[in-house]
Amino acid sequence: MTENGQQPVIVLENVDKHFGDFQALKNINLTVNRGERLVVCGPSGSGKSTMIRCINRLEEHDGGRIFVNGKELTGDVKDIDAVRREVGMVFQSFNLFPHLTVVKNLMLAPKLVRKAGKAEARETAMRFLERVRIPEQADKYPAQLSGGQQQRVAIARALCMNPEVMLFDEPTSALDPEMISEVLDVMVDLAKDGMTMICVTHEMGFARSVADQILFMDAGEIVEMGPPKTFFDQPKNERTKLFLSQIIQH
Amino acid sequence: MIVDFTLITDSIPKMLMGIGLTVELMIVSAVLGTVLAIVLLLMRISGLWYLVWPSVSYIYVFRGTPILVQIFIIYYGLPQFEVIRDSIFWPILREPYGCAVVALSLNTGAYVSEILRGGILGVDRGLGEAGAALGLSVRQRFIHITTPIAIRLAIPAYSNDIVSLMKSTALASTITLLDMMGIARTIVAETFAPYEVFISLAVIYIIMTFFIQKGFGRFEKHMSRYLKKEA
């Protein structure tokens, strides 16, 4: 608990990350409290994805410290698995398991990681499929679904593990335009239910309506951060202004 | 020249007496070779140098030398050593059949191991990441995500290798075994009619290849059923 009564779920302290000679993250400091919705934007290559991938250690940070729910992420496999159970992730390319039906995609991790029984796992899976509004697709294979449906399945799959936090890595970037809103609707629902979320996205409408904070990154640094109103209407930094003018221009 | 059709119709049934041995050599070596391949593969991807290194060298040696040379080394070479003759392997290595199976399995193991590795490397990295993000351990990801997909990806190359193994069984005739090739050679030695006999034999091998490919084609279709767009 911090002094204002908020509980930090994710804390990044002076986090650095290098890919060879290239520094992808430079001294990142960030706190996300329970129930907070953070939208991360910035030009490609700015480190947005790398940052959220560090939070569940799909990338290893090489400087600073990262805490998830008070647990520090280190090289220890036990800690990593424990953190990953608390953090759900949705990828740009869905990454559904192609050889499993939709419902089995959702049941796999609860069965293997939470040791849930088959009936229990199936029941949970169906509940979340209803929540993303596609229970009727349960017994199809991912290849038989549209992109928007696949992404909703991917969201449901992450939710089945009952995560504290959800990370979204450009969840709508690979979708046809007419499918974007069905995915955003699901994400808005999640936000309304109080889920702690970090979304890397270029959907500025979504950012404006859902985010508590918007964070702008460029060249591996956090350039500016603030609530949507200030961020969009009175951006302080020149790079933020340039970025906003570029994405809102058309 | 005049083709002797009676010789063909006489020799085909004789050669087919050896099909049992040909098929047996193929199946036994395929099974043992595949088991060996899996062991080699696990060693190779273990990331531990003392397992990786032997596996890589093994594969390098067995893929880099002719199978006929391997058969001859095992059949003619190994019995030279007293240790081998005193060992528990002697009952197997004493028999030409045992030597043929050992040579074919060792050789197939090296090739199939590389084929399976290709399958594993072909699995989309994002799927492993998705598994990791869900909290699955490395082992769970390997068993439940990577393996089923890798098997599908490896089927076409594996099927080629089994065909290749089937044809290699003909080399067993060089160490006195009477498989189809061994019988054919005996017939040729008696009749001096290599043309009719070997052409007929070639046709039999082609038909066998056809059925093997057909079988694997079905298996691949079955394993790929989840990729179809429509239910």
GROMACS .gro file of C-alpha atoms in nm:
model
  481
    1MET     CA    1   0.000   0.000   0.000
    2THR     CA    2   0.126   0.344  -0.086
    3GLU     CA    3   0.028   0.651   0.112
    4ASN     CA    4  -0.268   0.732  -0.113
    5GLY     CA    5  -0.417   0.388  -0.054
    6GLN     CA    6  -0.327   0.250  -0.396
    7GLN     CA    7  -0.174  -0.088  -0.441
    8PRO     CA    8   0.103  -0.111  -0.697
    9VAL     CA    9   0.076  -0.428  -0.905
   10ILE     CA   10   0.358  -0.362  -1.143
   11VAL     CA   11   0.669  -0.164  -1.062
   12LEU     CA   12   0.960  -0.100  -1.296
   13GLU     CA   13   1.268   0.063  -1.144
   14ASN     CA   14   1.542   0.197  -1.371
   15VAL     CA   15   1.489  -0.085  -1.618
   16ASP     CA   16   1.735  -0.122  -1.907
   17LYS     CA   17   1.731  -0.370  -2.192
   18HIS     CA   18   1.985  -0.420  -2.468
   19PHE     CA   19   1.972  -0.622  -2.787
   20GLY     CA   20   2.342  -0.652  -2.864
   21ASP     CA   21   2.465  -0.292  -2.897
   22PHE     CA   22   2.117  -0.154  -2.934
   23GLN     CA   23   1.956  -0.021  -2.619
   24ALA     CA   24   1.586  -0.096  -2.642
   25LEU     CA   25   1.488   0.035  -2.298
   26LYS     CA   26   1.658   0.323  -2.119
   27ASN     CA   27   1.602   0.370  -1.750
   28ILE     CA   28   1.230   0.295  -1.744
   29ASN     CA   29   1.044   0.384  -1.425
   30LEU     CA   30   0.680   0.295  -1.404
   31THR     CA   31   0.419   0.202  -1.146
   32VAL     CA   32   0.083   0.054  -1.233
   33ASN     CA   33  -0.170   0.030  -0.952
   34ARG     CA   34  -0.447  -0.221  -0.910
   35GLY     CA   35  -0.740  -0.149  -1.139
   36GLU     CA   36  -0.543   0.102  -1.343
   37ARG     CA   37  -0.561   0.105  -1.724
   38LEU     CA   38  -0.244   0.216  -1.894
   39VAL     CA   39  -0.216   0.268  -2.267
   40VAL     CA   40   0.132   0.269  -2.418
   41CYS     CA   41   0.190   0.430  -2.754
   42GLY     CA   42   0.482   0.544  -2.960
   43PRO     CA   43   0.647   0.491  -3.297
   44SER     CA   44   0.758   0.143  -3.399
   45GLY     CA   45   1.090   0.046  -3.248
   46SER     CA   46   1.032   0.274  -2.951
   47GLY     CA   47   1.045  -0.013  -2.701
   48LYS     CA   48   0.674  -0.044  -2.617
   49SER     CA   49   0.651  -0.416  -2.688
   50THR     CA   50   0.989  -0.485  -2.532
   51MET     CA   51   0.874  -0.313  -2.214
   52ILE     CA   52   0.560  -0.518  -2.168
   53ARG     CA   53   0.739  -0.836  -2.275
   54CYS     CA   54   0.985  -0.772  -1.992
   55ILE     CA   55   0.699  -0.767  -1.744
   56ASN     CA   56   0.634  -1.139  -1.793
   57ARG     CA   57   0.992  -1.206  -1.888
   58LEU     CA   58   0.944  -1.302  -2.249
   59GLU     CA   59   1.240  -1.066  -2.267
   60GLU     CA   60   1.501  -1.043  -1.994
   61HIS     CA   61   1.580  -0.697  -1.868
   62ASP     CA   62   1.951  -0.641  -1.807
   63GLY     CA   63   1.939  -0.350  -1.566
   64GLY     CA   64   1.709  -0.227  -1.291
   65ARG     CA   65   1.433  -0.420  -1.118
   66ILE     CA   66   1.082  -0.535  -1.204
   67PHE     CA   67   0.822  -0.629  -0.944
   68VAL     CA   68   0.491  -0.798  -1.017
   69ASN     CA   69   0.254  -0.815  -0.723
   70GLY     CA   70   0.547  -0.753  -0.492
   71LYS     CA   71   0.750  -1.040  -0.638
   72GLU     CA   72   1.074  -0.950  -0.806
   73LEU     CA   73   1.146  -1.097  -1.150
   74THR     CA   74   1.483  -1.267  -1.142
   75GLY     CA   75   1.643  -1.548  -1.337
   76ASP     CA   76   1.480  -1.799  -1.102
   77VAL     CA   77   1.249  -2.024  -1.303
   78LYS     CA   78   1.011  -2.064  -1.008
   79ASP     CA   79   0.966  -1.688  -0.977
   80ILE     CA   80   0.916  -1.651  -1.351
   81ASP     CA   81   0.646  -1.917  -1.362
   82ALA     CA   82   0.478  -1.767  -1.056
   83VAL     CA   83   0.473  -1.422  -1.215
   84ARG     CA   84   0.347  -1.558  -1.547
   85ARG     CA   85   0.052  -1.717  -1.372
   86GLU     CA   86  -0.051  -1.372  -1.248
   87VAL     CA   87  -0.001  -1.194  -1.577
   88GLY     CA   88  -0.214  -1.263  -1.884
   89MET     CA   89  -0.086  -1.168  -2.224
   90VAL     CA   90  -0.250  -1.109  -2.559
   91PHE     CA   91  -0.031  -1.099  -2.868
   92GLN     CA   92  -0.059  -0.916  -3.196
   93SER     CA   93  -0.057  -1.246  -3.387
   94PHE     CA   94  -0.304  -1.421  -3.151
   95ASN     CA   95  -0.075  -1.725  -3.108
   96LEU     CA   96  -0.357  -1.969  -3.055
   97PHE     CA   97  -0.248  -2.332  -3.051
   98PRO     CA   98  -0.353  -2.443  -3.400
   99HIS     CA   99  -0.378  -2.813  -3.316
  100LEU     CA  100  -0.628  -2.764  -3.034
  101THR     CA  101  -0.993  -2.665  -3.058
  102VAL     CA  102  -1.096  -2.331  -2.915
  103VAL     CA  103  -1.217  -2.476  -2.587
  104LYS     CA  104  -0.903  -2.690  -2.552
  105ASN     CA  105  -0.688  -2.384  -2.612
  106LEU     CA  106  -0.858  -2.237  -2.306
  107MET     CA  107  -0.837  -2.553  -2.097
  108LEU     CA  108  -0.469  -2.633  -2.150
  109ALA     CA  109  -0.309  -2.397  -1.900
  110PRO     CA  110  -0.569  -2.438  -1.622
  111LYS     CA  111  -0.526  -2.815  -1.650
  112LEU     CA  112  -0.146  -2.817  -1.662
  113VAL     CA  113  -0.062  -2.521  -1.443
  114ARG     CA  114  -0.353  -2.490  -1.201
  115LYS     CA  115  -0.414  -2.869  -1.199
  116ALA     CA  116  -0.782  -2.811  -1.263
  117GLY     CA  117  -0.998  -3.113  -1.343
  118LYS     CA  118  -1.127  -3.155  -1.696
  119ALA     CA  119  -1.488  -3.068  -1.613
  120GLU     CA  120  -1.385  -2.767  -1.408
  121ALA     CA  121  -1.147  -2.642  -1.678
  122ARG     CA  122  -1.415  -2.683  -1.941
  123GLU     CA  123  -1.669  -2.497  -1.734
  124THR     CA  124  -1.429  -2.206  -1.679
  125ALA     CA  125  -1.345  -2.205  -2.047
  126MET     CA  126  -1.709  -2.188  -2.151
  127ARG     CA  127  -1.773  -1.908  -1.905
  128PHE     CA  128  -1.499  -1.696  -2.059
  129LEU     CA  129  -1.600  -1.784  -2.413
  130GLU     CA  130  -1.941  -1.647  -2.329
  131ARG     CA  131  -1.780  -1.340  -2.189
  132VAL     CA  132  -1.603  -1.275  -2.521
  133ARG     CA  133  -1.930  -1.367  -2.694
  134ILE     CA  134  -1.828  -1.673  -2.895
  135PRO     CA  135  -1.938  -1.983  -2.699
  136GLU     CA  136  -2.074  -2.132  -3.023
  137GLN     CA  137  -1.720  -2.158  -3.165
  138ALA     CA  138  -1.594  -2.375  -2.879
  139ASP     CA  139  -1.533  -2.690  -3.078
  140LYS     CA  140  -1.383  -2.533  -3.389
  141TYR     CA  141  -1.015  -2.508  -3.463
  142PRO     CA  142  -0.852  -2.162  -3.464
  143ALA     CA  143  -0.798  -2.173  -3.843
  144GLN     CA  144  -1.175  -2.184  -3.889
  145LEU     CA  145  -1.226  -1.853  -3.709
  146SER     CA  146  -1.190  -1.495  -3.831
  147GLY     CA  147  -0.906  -1.283  -3.697
  148GLY     CA  148  -1.134  -1.093  -3.461
  149GLN     CA  149  -1.276  -1.417  -3.324
  150GLN     CA  150  -0.927  -1.562  -3.281
  151GLN     CA  151  -0.816  -1.259  -3.085
  152ARG     CA  152  -1.120  -1.281  -2.861
  153VAL     CA  153  -1.039  -1.648  -2.798
  154ALA     CA  154  -0.684  -1.543  -2.711
  155ILE     CA  155  -0.820  -1.292  -2.458
  156ALA     CA  156  -1.047  -1.556  -2.307
  157ARG     CA  157  -0.754  -1.799  -2.291
  158ALA     CA  158  -0.553  -1.552  -2.085
  159LEU     CA  159  -0.852  -1.478  -1.859
  160CYS     CA  160  -0.899  -1.847  -1.777
  161MET     CA  161  -0.586  -1.826  -1.563
  162ASN     CA  162  -0.748  -1.556  -1.354
  163PRO     CA  163  -0.465  -1.306  -1.398
  164GLU     CA  164  -0.412  -1.000  -1.181
  165VAL     CA  165  -0.297  -0.800  -1.481
  166MET     CA  166  -0.355  -0.824  -1.854
  167LEU     CA  167  -0.092  -0.718  -2.104
  168PHE     CA  168  -0.200  -0.642  -2.459
  169ASP     CA  169   0.069  -0.620  -2.725
  170GLU     CA  170  -0.093  -0.440  -3.020
  171PRO     CA  171  -0.397  -0.668  -3.007
  172THR     CA  172  -0.573  -0.511  -3.306
  173SER     CA  173  -0.279  -0.440  -3.536
  174ALA     CA  174  -0.309  -0.764  -3.731
  175LEU     CA  175  -0.685  -0.736  -3.776
  176ASP     CA  176  -0.894  -0.626  -4.071
  177PRO     CA  177  -1.056  -0.292  -3.991
  178GLU     CA  178  -1.407  -0.434  -3.959
  179MET     CA  179  -1.292  -0.672  -3.686
  180ILE     CA  180  -1.116  -0.421  -3.466
  181SER     CA  181  -1.422  -0.302  -3.278
  182GLU     CA  182  -1.534  -0.651  -3.168
  183VAL     CA  183  -1.198  -0.694  -2.995
  184LEU     CA  184  -1.195  -0.344  -2.849
  185ASP     CA  185  -1.548  -0.400  -2.714
  186VAL     CA  186  -1.424  -0.700  -2.518
  187MET     CA  187  -1.132  -0.497  -2.385
  188VAL     CA  188  -1.363  -0.214  -2.281
  189ASP     CA  189  -1.578  -0.467  -2.092
  190LEU     CA  190  -1.270  -0.593  -1.912
  191ALA     CA  191  -1.172  -0.240  -1.818
  192LYS     CA  192  -1.521  -0.175  -1.682
  193ASP     CA  193  -1.488  -0.483  -1.462
  194GLY     CA  194  -1.182  -0.329  -1.302
  195MET     CA  195  -0.910  -0.539  -1.464
  196THR     CA  196  -0.561  -0.393  -1.439
  197MET     CA  197  -0.446  -0.350  -1.798
  198ILE     CA  198  -0.145  -0.238  -1.993
  199CYS     CA  199  -0.221  -0.199  -2.362
  200VAL     CA  200   0.024  -0.122  -2.634
  201THR     CA  201  -0.202   0.012  -2.906
  202HIS     CA  202  -0.250   0.277  -3.169
  203GLU     CA  203  -0.625   0.285  -3.118
  204MET     CA  204  -0.645   0.641  -2.990
  205GLY     CA  205  -1.022   0.632  -2.954
  206PHE     CA  206  -0.987   0.339  -2.717
  207ALA     CA  207  -0.705   0.515  -2.534
  208ARG     CA  208  -0.911   0.827  -2.488
  209SER     CA  209  -1.216   0.649  -2.353
  210VAL     CA  210  -1.061   0.372  -2.143
  211ALA     CA  211  -0.714   0.473  -2.026
  212ASP     CA  212  -0.640   0.626  -1.688
  213GLN     CA  213  -0.293   0.708  -1.807
  214ILE     CA  214  -0.135   0.727  -2.149
  215LEU     CA  215   0.234   0.674  -2.181
  216PHE     CA  216   0.431   0.784  -2.483
  217MET     CA  217   0.761   0.614  -2.561
  218ASP     CA  218   1.029   0.700  -2.811
  219ALA     CA  219   1.376   0.554  -2.860
  220GLY     CA  220   1.348   0.332  -2.552
  221GLU     CA  221   1.248   0.610  -2.315
  222ILE     CA  222   0.926   0.722  -2.152
  223VAL     CA  223   0.883   1.066  -2.303
  224GLU     CA  224   0.555   1.170  -2.154
  225MET     CA  225   0.281   1.027  -1.938
  226GLY     CA  226  -0.051   1.164  -1.828
  227PRO     CA  227  -0.427   1.124  -1.825
  228PRO     CA  228  -0.587   1.116  -2.172
  229LYS     CA  229  -0.727   1.465  -2.161
  230THR     CA  230  -0.395   1.633  -2.087
  231PHE     CA  231  -0.209   1.395  -2.313
  232PHE     CA  232  -0.417   1.462  -2.621
  233ASP     CA  233  -0.507   1.826  -2.563
  234GLN     CA  234  -0.193   1.968  -2.406
  235PRO     CA  235   0.102   1.745  -2.492
  236LYS     CA  236   0.418   1.899  -2.350
  237ASN     CA  237   0.694   1.727  -2.537
  238GLU     CA  238   0.776   1.804  -2.900
  239ARG     CA  239   0.811   1.435  -2.987
  240THR     CA  240   0.465   1.363  -2.845
  241LYS     CA  241   0.318   1.649  -3.047
  242LEU     CA  242   0.482   1.524  -3.364
  243PHE     CA  243   0.361   1.168  -3.302
  244LEU     CA  244   0.005   1.280  -3.230
  245SER     CA  245  -0.004   1.499  -3.539
  246GLN     CA  246   0.115   1.206  -3.747
  247ILE     CA  247  -0.141   0.955  -3.626
  248ILE     CA  248  -0.436   1.193  -3.615
  249GLN     CA  249  -0.361   1.362  -3.949
  250HIS     CA  250  -0.551   1.115  -4.166
  251MET     CA  251   1.750  -5.828  -7.757
  252ILE     CA  252   1.441  -6.035  -7.693
  253VAL     CA  253   1.265  -5.995  -7.362
  254ASP     CA  254   1.199  -6.329  -7.199
  255PHE     CA  255   0.849  -6.291  -7.054
  256THR     CA  256   0.837  -6.641  -6.905
  257LEU     CA  257   1.146  -6.557  -6.707
  258ILE     CA  258   0.972  -6.247  -6.572
  259THR     CA  259   0.657  -6.435  -6.473
  260ASP     CA  260   0.871  -6.707  -6.315
  261SER     CA  261   1.102  -6.479  -6.124
  262ILE     CA  262   0.848  -6.233  -5.979
  263PRO     CA  263   0.688  -6.491  -5.747
  264LYS     CA  264   1.035  -6.606  -5.642
  265MET     CA  265   1.145  -6.255  -5.559
  266LEU     CA  266   0.822  -6.191  -5.372
  267MET     CA  267   0.923  -6.472  -5.136
  268GLY     CA  268   1.172  -6.218  -5.005
  269ILE     CA  269   0.925  -5.934  -4.958
  270GLY     CA  270   0.862  -6.045  -4.602
  271LEU     CA  271   1.227  -5.996  -4.515
  272THR     CA  272   1.241  -5.662  -4.700
  273VAL     CA  273   0.937  -5.532  -4.514
  274GLU     CA  274   1.062  -5.668  -4.183
  275LEU     CA  275   1.402  -5.504  -4.225
  276MET     CA  276   1.228  -5.180  -4.308
  277ILE     CA  277   0.982  -5.181  -4.018
  278VAL     CA  278   1.223  -5.300  -3.750
  279SER     CA  279   1.489  -5.049  -3.859
  280ALA     CA  280   1.232  -4.770  -3.890
  281VAL     CA  281   1.107  -4.827  -3.536
  282LEU     CA  282   1.452  -4.865  -3.379
  283GLY     CA  283   1.590  -4.581  -3.591
  284THR     CA  284   1.310  -4.348  -3.487
  285VAL     CA  285   1.360  -4.426  -3.119
  286LEU     CA  286   1.730  -4.356  -3.163
  287ALA     CA  287   1.644  -4.036  -3.351
  288ILE     CA  288   1.433  -3.910  -3.062
  289VAL     CA  289   1.714  -3.978  -2.815
  290LEU     CA  290   1.964  -3.800  -3.041
  291LEU     CA  291   1.722  -3.510  -3.083
  292LEU     CA  292   1.665  -3.465  -2.709
  293MET     CA  293   2.043  -3.472  -2.659
  294ARG     CA  294   2.086  -3.221  -2.939
  295ILE     CA  295   1.835  -2.969  -2.803
  296SER     CA  296   1.927  -3.021  -2.436
  297GLY     CA  297   2.170  -2.732  -2.447
  298LEU     CA  298   2.420  -2.937  -2.246
  299TRP     CA  299   2.750  -2.957  -2.432
  300TYR     CA  300   2.829  -3.310  -2.315
  301LEU     CA  301   2.503  -3.431  -2.472
  302VAL     CA  302   2.497  -3.199  -2.772
  303TRP     CA  303   2.848  -3.279  -2.883
  304PRO     CA  304   2.814  -3.661  -2.904
  305SER     CA  305   2.479  -3.625  -3.079
  306VAL     CA  306   2.613  -3.381  -3.339
  307SER     CA  307   2.922  -3.596  -3.407
  308TYR     CA  308   2.715  -3.909  -3.437
  309ILE     CA  309   2.481  -3.750  -3.689
  310TYR     CA  310   2.775  -3.603  -3.879
  311VAL     CA  311   2.951  -3.939  -3.912
  312PHE     CA  312   2.645  -4.143  -4.006
  313ARG     CA  313   2.515  -3.892  -4.258
  314GLY     CA  314   2.859  -3.836  -4.399
  315THR     CA  315   2.942  -4.198  -4.488
  316PRO     CA  316   2.777  -4.440  -4.732
  317ILE     CA  317   2.539  -4.686  -4.575
  318LEU     CA  318   2.710  -4.970  -4.762
  319VAL     CA  319   3.035  -4.881  -4.587
  320GLN     CA  320   2.852  -4.882  -4.253
  321ILE     CA  321   2.704  -5.225  -4.324
  322PHE     CA  322   3.046  -5.365  -4.419
  323ILE     CA  323   3.214  -5.217  -4.113
  324ILE     CA  324   2.953  -5.371  -3.887
  325TYR     CA  325   2.940  -5.708  -4.064
  326TYR     CA  326   3.305  -5.762  -4.160
  327GLY     CA  327   3.480  -5.517  -3.930
  328LEU     CA  328   3.334  -5.559  -3.581
  329PRO     CA  329   3.387  -5.937  -3.547
  330GLN     CA  330   3.761  -5.870  -3.572
  331PHE     CA  331   3.749  -5.743  -3.217
  332GLU     CA  332   3.754  -5.990  -2.933
  333VAL     CA  333   3.563  -5.749  -2.708
  334ILE     CA  334   3.275  -5.755  -2.953
  335ARG     CA  335   3.278  -6.132  -2.978
  336ASP     CA  336   3.271  -6.158  -2.600
  337SER     CA  337   3.003  -5.894  -2.555
  338ILE     CA  338   2.630  -5.934  -2.513
  339PHE     CA  339   2.586  -5.787  -2.861
  340TRP     CA  340   2.756  -6.082  -3.026
  341PRO     CA  341   2.439  -6.292  -3.075
  342ILE     CA  342   2.302  -6.000  -3.280
  343LEU     CA  343   2.620  -5.904  -3.461
  344ARG     CA  344   2.704  -6.266  -3.542
  345GLU     CA  345   2.401  -6.288  -3.770
  346PRO     CA  346   2.385  -6.100  -4.101
  347TYR     CA  347   2.023  -6.013  -4.019
  348GLY     CA  348   2.127  -5.851  -3.691
  349CYS     CA  349   2.405  -5.660  -3.865
  350ALA     CA  350   2.168  -5.534  -4.133
  351VAL     CA  351   1.912  -5.416  -3.878
  352VAL     CA  352   2.180  -5.248  -3.665
  353ALA     CA  353   2.332  -5.070  -3.965
  354LEU     CA  354   1.999  -4.958  -4.109
  355SER     CA  355   1.874  -4.838  -3.768
  356LEU     CA  356   2.190  -4.646  -3.685
  357ASN     CA  357   2.180  -4.480  -4.025
  358THR     CA  358   1.809  -4.398  -4.019
  359GLY     CA  359   1.842  -4.263  -3.666
  360ALA     CA  360   2.089  -3.998  -3.783
  361TYR     CA  361   1.869  -3.881  -4.069
  362VAL     CA  362   1.539  -3.890  -3.884
  363SER     CA  363   1.688  -3.697  -3.594
  364GLU     CA  364   1.767  -3.409  -3.828
  365ILE     CA  365   1.421  -3.433  -3.982
  366LEU     CA  366   1.254  -3.407  -3.641
  367ARG     CA  367   1.478  -3.117  -3.549
  368GLY     CA  368   1.365  -2.943  -3.867
  369GLY     CA  369   1.006  -2.994  -3.756
  370ILE     CA  370   1.076  -2.841  -3.417
  371LEU     CA  371   1.255  -2.542  -3.568
  372GLY     CA  372   0.953  -2.494  -3.795
  373VAL     CA  373   0.711  -2.439  -3.508
  374ASP     CA  374   0.614  -2.073  -3.477
  375ARG     CA  375   0.805  -1.917  -3.187
  376GLY     CA  376   0.498  -1.720  -3.087
  377LEU     CA  377   0.323  -2.040  -2.980
  378GLY     CA  378   0.596  -2.119  -2.730
  379GLU     CA  379   0.574  -1.762  -2.602
  380ALA     CA  380   0.199  -1.794  -2.564
  381GLY     CA  381   0.253  -2.112  -2.364
  382ALA     CA  382   0.518  -1.942  -2.153
  383ALA     CA  383   0.292  -1.644  -2.090
  384LEU     CA  384   0.025  -1.884  -1.962
  385GLY     CA  385   0.273  -2.023  -1.711
  386LEU     CA  386   0.351  -2.355  -1.881
  387SER     CA  387   0.692  -2.494  -1.798
  388VAL     CA  388   0.952  -2.562  -2.067
  389ARG     CA  389   0.869  -2.932  -2.056
  390GLN     CA  390   0.493  -2.876  -2.076
  391ARG     CA  391   0.538  -2.647  -2.374
  392PHE     CA  392   0.757  -2.903  -2.547
  393ILE     CA  393   0.513  -3.188  -2.492
  394HIS     CA  394   0.180  -3.017  -2.548
  395ILE     CA  395   0.260  -2.745  -2.801
  396THR     CA  396   0.586  -2.802  -2.989
  397THR     CA  397   0.576  -3.178  -3.037
  398PRO     CA  398   0.232  -3.222  -3.195
  399ILE     CA  399   0.299  -2.942  -3.442
  400ALA     CA  400   0.657  -3.052  -3.513
  401ILE     CA  401   0.536  -3.403  -3.597
  402ARG     CA  402   0.299  -3.269  -3.859
  403LEU     CA  403   0.573  -3.052  -4.009
  404ALA     CA  404   0.815  -3.347  -4.018
  405ILE     CA  405   0.586  -3.599  -4.190
  406PRO     CA  406   0.675  -3.526  -4.556
  407ALA     CA  407   1.049  -3.548  -4.495
  408TYR     CA  408   1.005  -3.848  -4.267
  409SER     CA  409   0.804  -4.026  -4.535
  410ASN     CA  410   1.087  -3.967  -4.784
  411ASP     CA  411   1.332  -4.110  -4.539
  412ILE     CA  412   1.129  -4.426  -4.484
  413VAL     CA  413   1.112  -4.477  -4.861
  414SER     CA  414   1.484  -4.430  -4.872
  415LEU     CA  415   1.524  -4.683  -4.590
  416MET     CA  416   1.304  -4.931  -4.775
  417LYS     CA  417   1.531  -4.906  -5.078
  418SER     CA  418   1.842  -4.933  -4.862
  419THR     CA  419   1.724  -5.271  -4.734
  420ALA     CA  420   1.837  -5.403  -5.075
  421LEU     CA  421   2.193  -5.357  -4.950
  422ALA     CA  422   2.131  -5.635  -4.698
  423SER     CA  423   2.173  -5.872  -4.992
  424THR     CA  424   2.543  -5.782  -4.994
  425ILE     CA  425   2.585  -5.957  -4.661
  426THR     CA  426   2.415  -6.279  -4.774
  427LEU     CA  427   2.056  -6.200  -4.676
  428LEU     CA  428   1.790  -6.329  -4.911
  429ASP     CA  429   1.558  -6.032  -4.925
  430MET     CA  430   1.401  -5.953  -5.264
  431MET     CA  431   1.731  -5.817  -5.392
  432GLY     CA  432   1.920  -6.120  -5.263
  433ILE     CA  433   1.682  -6.355  -5.442
  434ALA     CA  434   1.703  -6.146  -5.760
  435ARG     CA  435   2.079  -6.169  -5.757
  436THR     CA  436   2.059  -6.546  -5.716
  437ILE     CA  437   1.822  -6.574  -6.011
  438VAL     CA  438   2.049  -6.355  -6.224
  439ALA     CA  439   2.348  -6.568  -6.130
  440GLU     CA  440   2.162  -6.874  -6.257
  441THR     CA  441   1.999  -6.729  -6.570
  442PHE     CA  442   2.238  -6.452  -6.679
  443ALA     CA  443   1.930  -6.237  -6.749
  444PRO     CA  444   1.984  -5.921  -6.543
  445TYR     CA  445   1.757  -5.710  -6.757
  446GLU     CA  446   1.430  -5.900  -6.701
  447VAL     CA  447   1.495  -5.978  -6.338
  448PHE     CA  448   1.613  -5.639  -6.217
  449ILE     CA  449   1.348  -5.448  -6.412
  450SER     CA  450   1.079  -5.665  -6.252
  451LEU     CA  451   1.237  -5.606  -5.914
  452ALA     CA  452   1.245  -5.232  -5.974
  453VAL     CA  453   0.873  -5.240  -6.048
  454ILE     CA  454   0.805  -5.417  -5.718
  455TYR     CA  455   1.006  -5.153  -5.529
  456ILE     CA  456   0.817  -4.875  -5.706
  457ILE     CA  457   0.484  -5.025  -5.606
  458MET     CA  458   0.601  -5.049  -5.245
  459THR     CA  459   0.714  -4.686  -5.255
  460PHE     CA  460   0.373  -4.590  -5.386
  461PHE     CA  461   0.197  -4.751  -5.091
  462ILE     CA  462   0.434  -4.605  -4.834
  463GLN     CA  463   0.384  -4.255  -4.972
  464LYS     CA  464   0.010  -4.307  -4.990
  465GLY     CA  465   0.004  -4.417  -4.627
  466PHE     CA  466   0.205  -4.119  -4.507
  467GLY     CA  467  -0.008  -3.891  -4.723
  468ARG     CA  468  -0.313  -4.005  -4.530
  469PHE     CA  469  -0.136  -3.965  -4.200
  470GLU     CA  470  -0.034  -3.611  -4.294
  471LYS     CA  471  -0.389  -3.529  -4.396
  472HIS     CA  472  -0.512  -3.660  -4.063
  473MET     CA  473  -0.253  -3.458  -3.870
  474SER     CA  474  -0.337  -3.142  -4.069
  475ARG     CA  475  -0.712  -3.166  -4.028
  476TYR     CA  476  -0.710  -2.866  -3.796
  477LEU     CA  477  -0.570  -2.640  -4.066
  478LYS     CA  478  -0.878  -2.667  -4.285
  479LYS     CA  479  -1.081  -2.346  -4.304
  480GLU     CA  480  -1.414  -2.523  -4.303
  481ALA     CA  481  -1.540  -2.775  -4.050
   0.00000   0.00000   0.00000
